[in-house]
Amino acid sequence: MTITSNVEDRIGTITIDRAEKLNALDPEHLRALRRHLAGLSSDPSVNVIVITGAGGRAFCVGADLTSAPTSDAGVAEAFPMDLEQSGENGLYIRLFDLSGLQIRKPLIAAVDGYCLGGGLELALQCDLVVASGKASFGLPEVAVASVPGGGGATNLMRAIPRAVAMRMLLTGERIDASRALAIGLVSDVWPAERFANETNALARRIADNGPLAVQMIKMLASQTTTLPSLQAFQLTELAWSLLRDTADRREGRQAFAEKRKPVYIGR
């Protein structure tokens, strides 16, 4: 199968549809995922993006280890190549890094089932991770004498308490959805039978807000956490100033005064 996307009611949804492989990703499908992400990110009709997995068994279990290599090039040869070439020549882990796409819209990882290895590395790069009750999470690379190559160790340490992250990294053990909620890896856990509807409701709630403000908040949240307080405040002031005179902000204030739902146009 393949990677698909659709847009409905300002929500862009990307589905990893390789259920027979538990939605594992080879270089071809990683490139397709990146194309869909880039397309939805630049689509003015999309306010929020949801990534999910088909089949009901897995979100994504990471790299497809059964996929035949497309090249016998060594790492030294692939290292100086660009993203596309290096992915074709063995350094496919670079394709798991979404930072180069500069996605400004909120990303939600909707995890229903296994979220392992590179799948968790993808989820950790999203702004929100939500889970069904049957979800499980882990970075099992150490069990096959490897390391999480897509930034998993760093991002997991940033996402959850250090001691819990180190246990997961060093043992390769999985945690279930309730444990993921308790440690803050996910924001919400819903029963499997309600999962799709609840995820859609959350995405719609975000999509209904002012799109420019939502994008600014994502930028501030990602860029100011490592800045000194003064610089963080100055960047926040600039963001606020850019939004102050927009049509959406005027509409938001007017709708509040009139006690009605605002209609935002992204300007």
C-alpha positions as CSV (number, residue, x, y, z in Angstrom):
1,M,0.0,0.0,0.0
2,T,1.0,3.6,0.3
3,I,0.8,7.0,2.0
4,T,-2.4,9.0,1.4
5,S,-3.7,12.4,2.5
6,N,-7.0,14.2,2.4
7,V,-8.3,17.5,3.6
8,E,-11.7,18.0,5.3
9,D,-13.0,21.0,7.3
10,R,-9.5,22.6,7.5
11,I,-8.0,19.3,8.8
12,G,-5.3,17.6,6.7
13,T,-4.9,13.9,7.5
14,I,-2.0,11.7,6.4
15,T,-2.5,8.0,6.6
16,I,0.4,5.5,6.6
17,D,-1.3,2.6,4.8
18,R,1.1,-0.3,5.0
19,A,-0.9,-2.4,7.4
20,E,0.7,-5.7,6.2
21,K,4.1,-4.2,7.4
22,L,2.6,-2.7,10.6
23,N,3.1,0.6,8.7
24,A,6.9,0.3,8.7
25,L,8.5,2.8,6.3
26,D,11.2,2.2,3.7
27,P,12.9,5.1,1.9
28,E,10.2,5.3,-0.9
29,H,7.4,5.7,1.7
30,L,9.4,8.0,3.9
31,R,9.8,10.3,0.9
32,A,6.1,10.1,0.2
33,L,5.3,11.0,3.8
34,R,7.6,14.0,3.5
35,R,5.9,15.1,0.3
36,H,2.4,14.9,1.8
37,L,3.6,16.8,4.9
38,A,5.1,19.5,2.7
39,G,2.0,19.7,0.6
40,L,-0.4,20.1,3.5
41,S,1.9,22.5,5.3
42,S,1.7,24.9,2.3
43,D,-2.0,24.4,1.6
44,P,-3.9,27.5,2.8
45,S,-7.0,25.5,3.4
46,V,-5.3,23.4,6.1
47,N,-5.0,24.6,9.6
48,V,-3.9,21.4,11.4
49,I,-2.3,18.1,10.3
50,V,-3.0,14.7,11.7
51,I,-0.7,11.7,11.0
52,T,-2.2,8.3,11.6
53,G,-1.7,4.6,10.7
54,A,-4.1,2.3,8.9
55,G,-5.1,-1.2,9.9
56,G,-5.8,-0.6,13.6
57,R,-2.7,-2.5,14.8
58,A,0.0,0.1,14.5
59,F,0.8,3.8,14.1
60,C,4.2,3.0,12.7
61,V,6.9,0.5,13.8
62,G,9.7,2.5,12.2
63,A,12.0,1.5,9.4
64,D,11.1,-1.4,7.2
65,L,14.0,-3.8,8.1
66,T,12.8,-6.3,5.5
67,S,13.2,-3.8,2.6
68,A,16.0,-4.7,0.3
69,P,18.7,-2.0,0.2
70,T,18.7,0.0,-3.1
71,S,22.5,0.6,-3.0
72,D,25.6,-0.9,-1.8
73,A,27.2,2.5,-1.1
74,G,29.0,2.8,2.2
75,V,28.1,5.4,4.8
76,A,31.3,7.4,4.0
77,E,30.0,7.7,0.4
78,A,26.5,8.6,1.4
79,F,27.4,11.1,4.1
80,P,28.1,14.2,1.9
81,M,25.1,13.5,-0.4
82,D,21.9,15.6,-0.2
83,L,18.8,14.3,1.5
84,E,17.3,12.4,-1.4
85,Q,20.6,10.8,-2.5
86,S,21.8,9.8,0.9
87,G,18.4,8.2,1.6
88,E,18.7,6.1,-1.5
89,N,22.3,5.2,-0.5
90,G,21.8,3.8,3.0
91,L,21.4,6.9,5.2
92,Y,17.6,6.5,5.3
93,I,17.5,7.7,8.9
94,R,17.9,11.3,7.6
95,L,14.4,10.9,6.1
96,F,12.9,10.5,9.6
97,D,14.1,14.1,10.5
98,L,11.2,16.4,9.7
99,S,12.9,19.6,10.8
100,G,14.0,20.6,7.3
101,L,10.4,20.7,6.2
102,Q,9.8,23.7,8.5
103,I,6.2,22.8,9.1
104,R,4.5,25.7,10.7
105,K,1.1,24.2,11.3
106,P,0.3,22.0,14.3
107,L,1.1,18.3,13.9
108,I,-0.9,15.7,15.8
109,A,0.3,12.0,15.9
110,A,-2.8,9.8,16.3
111,V,-1.4,6.6,17.8
112,D,-3.7,3.5,17.6
113,G,-1.5,0.5,18.3
114,Y,2.3,0.1,18.1
115,C,4.4,3.2,18.0
116,L,7.9,1.8,18.0
117,G,11.4,2.8,16.8
118,G,11.2,5.3,14.0
119,G,7.4,5.5,14.5
120,L,8.0,7.0,18.0
121,E,10.7,9.2,16.5
122,L,8.1,10.6,14.1
123,A,5.5,11.0,16.9
124,L,8.1,12.8,19.1
125,Q,8.5,15.5,16.3
126,C,4.7,16.2,16.4
127,D,3.3,19.0,18.5
128,L,0.7,16.7,20.2
129,V,0.6,12.9,20.6
130,V,-2.8,11.3,21.3
131,A,-3.3,7.6,21.9
132,S,-6.0,4.9,21.9
133,G,-6.1,2.6,24.9
134,K,-4.3,-0.1,23.0
135,A,-1.3,2.0,22.0
136,S,2.2,1.1,23.1
137,F,5.4,3.0,22.7
138,G,9.1,2.1,22.6
139,L,12.5,2.6,21.1
140,P,13.8,-1.0,20.9
141,E,16.9,-0.4,18.8
142,V,19.3,-1.4,21.5
143,A,17.9,-4.9,21.3
144,V,19.1,-5.2,17.7
145,A,22.5,-3.6,18.6
146,S,21.6,-0.2,17.1
147,V,20.6,3.2,18.3
148,P,17.5,5.4,17.5
149,G,18.9,7.1,14.4
150,G,16.1,9.6,13.9
151,G,16.7,11.7,16.9
152,G,14.8,9.5,19.3
153,A,17.2,9.6,22.2
154,T,17.4,13.4,22.3
155,N,13.7,14.0,21.7
156,L,12.6,11.4,24.2
157,M,14.8,12.9,26.9
158,R,13.2,16.3,26.2
159,A,9.6,14.9,26.2
160,I,9.6,12.9,29.5
161,P,11.4,12.7,32.8
162,R,15.1,11.7,32.4
163,A,14.9,8.5,34.5
164,V,12.0,7.1,32.5
165,A,13.5,8.0,29.2
166,M,16.8,6.4,30.1
167,R,15.1,3.2,31.2
168,M,13.2,3.0,27.9
169,L,16.4,3.7,25.9
170,L,18.7,1.3,27.7
171,T,16.2,-1.6,28.0
172,G,14.3,-1.2,24.8
173,E,11.1,-1.9,26.8
174,R,7.7,-0.7,25.7
175,I,5.2,1.3,27.8
176,D,1.4,1.2,27.4
177,A,-0.9,4.1,26.8
178,S,-1.8,4.7,30.5
179,R,1.9,4.9,31.4
180,A,2.5,7.2,28.4
181,L,-0.2,9.5,29.7
182,A,1.1,9.4,33.3
183,I,4.6,10.6,32.2
184,G,3.4,13.2,29.7
185,L,4.4,11.4,26.5
186,V,0.8,11.8,25.3
187,S,-1.8,14.4,26.0
188,D,-4.9,12.2,25.8
189,V,-5.9,8.5,25.8
190,W,-9.3,7.5,24.5
191,P,-10.9,4.0,24.1
192,A,-10.3,2.5,20.7
193,E,-13.9,2.7,19.7
194,R,-14.0,6.5,20.3
195,F,-10.4,7.2,19.2
196,A,-11.1,8.5,15.6
197,N,-14.0,10.7,16.7
198,E,-12.1,12.2,19.7
199,T,-9.0,12.8,17.6
200,N,-11.1,14.6,15.0
201,A,-12.8,16.7,17.6
202,L,-9.4,17.8,19.0
203,A,-8.1,18.6,15.5
204,R,-11.3,20.6,14.8
205,R,-11.0,22.6,18.0
206,I,-7.4,23.6,16.9
207,A,-8.5,24.3,13.3
208,D,-11.3,26.6,14.5
209,N,-8.9,29.0,16.2
210,G,-7.1,31.8,14.4
211,P,-4.7,30.0,12.0
212,L,-2.1,32.8,12.1
213,A,-2.2,32.8,16.0
214,V,-1.9,29.0,16.1
215,Q,1.2,29.1,13.9
216,M,2.8,31.8,15.9
217,I,2.2,29.9,19.1
218,K,3.8,26.8,17.6
219,M,6.8,28.9,16.6
220,L,7.1,30.5,20.1
221,A,6.7,27.2,21.9
222,S,9.5,25.6,19.8
223,Q,11.9,28.5,19.6
224,T,11.8,30.3,23.0
225,T,12.3,27.4,25.4
226,T,16.1,27.5,24.9
227,L,16.4,31.3,24.8
228,P,17.2,33.6,27.7
229,S,14.1,35.2,29.2
230,L,14.8,38.6,27.7
231,Q,15.2,37.3,24.2
232,A,12.1,35.0,24.6
233,F,10.0,38.0,25.6
234,Q,11.3,40.1,22.7
235,L,10.4,37.3,20.2
236,T,6.9,37.0,21.9
237,E,6.5,40.8,21.6
238,L,7.3,40.6,17.9
239,A,4.8,37.8,17.3
240,W,2.1,39.7,19.2
241,S,2.8,42.8,17.2
242,L,2.5,41.0,13.9
243,L,-0.9,39.7,14.9
244,R,-2.3,42.9,16.5
245,D,-3.6,44.5,13.3
246,T,-4.7,41.4,11.4
247,A,-8.2,40.9,10.2
248,D,-8.5,37.7,12.2
249,R,-7.6,39.5,15.5
250,R,-10.2,42.1,14.8
251,E,-12.8,39.4,14.0
252,G,-11.9,37.5,17.1
253,R,-12.4,40.5,19.3
254,Q,-15.7,41.5,17.6
255,A,-17.0,37.9,17.8
256,F,-16.2,37.8,21.5
257,A,-18.1,41.1,22.0
258,E,-21.1,39.8,20.0
259,K,-21.0,36.4,21.7
260,R,-20.8,34.5,18.4
261,K,-18.4,32.0,16.8
262,P,-15.6,33.9,14.9
263,V,-15.0,33.3,11.2
264,Y,-11.3,33.4,10.5
265,I,-9.7,33.9,7.1
266,G,-6.0,33.6,7.9
267,R,-5.2,37.3,7.2
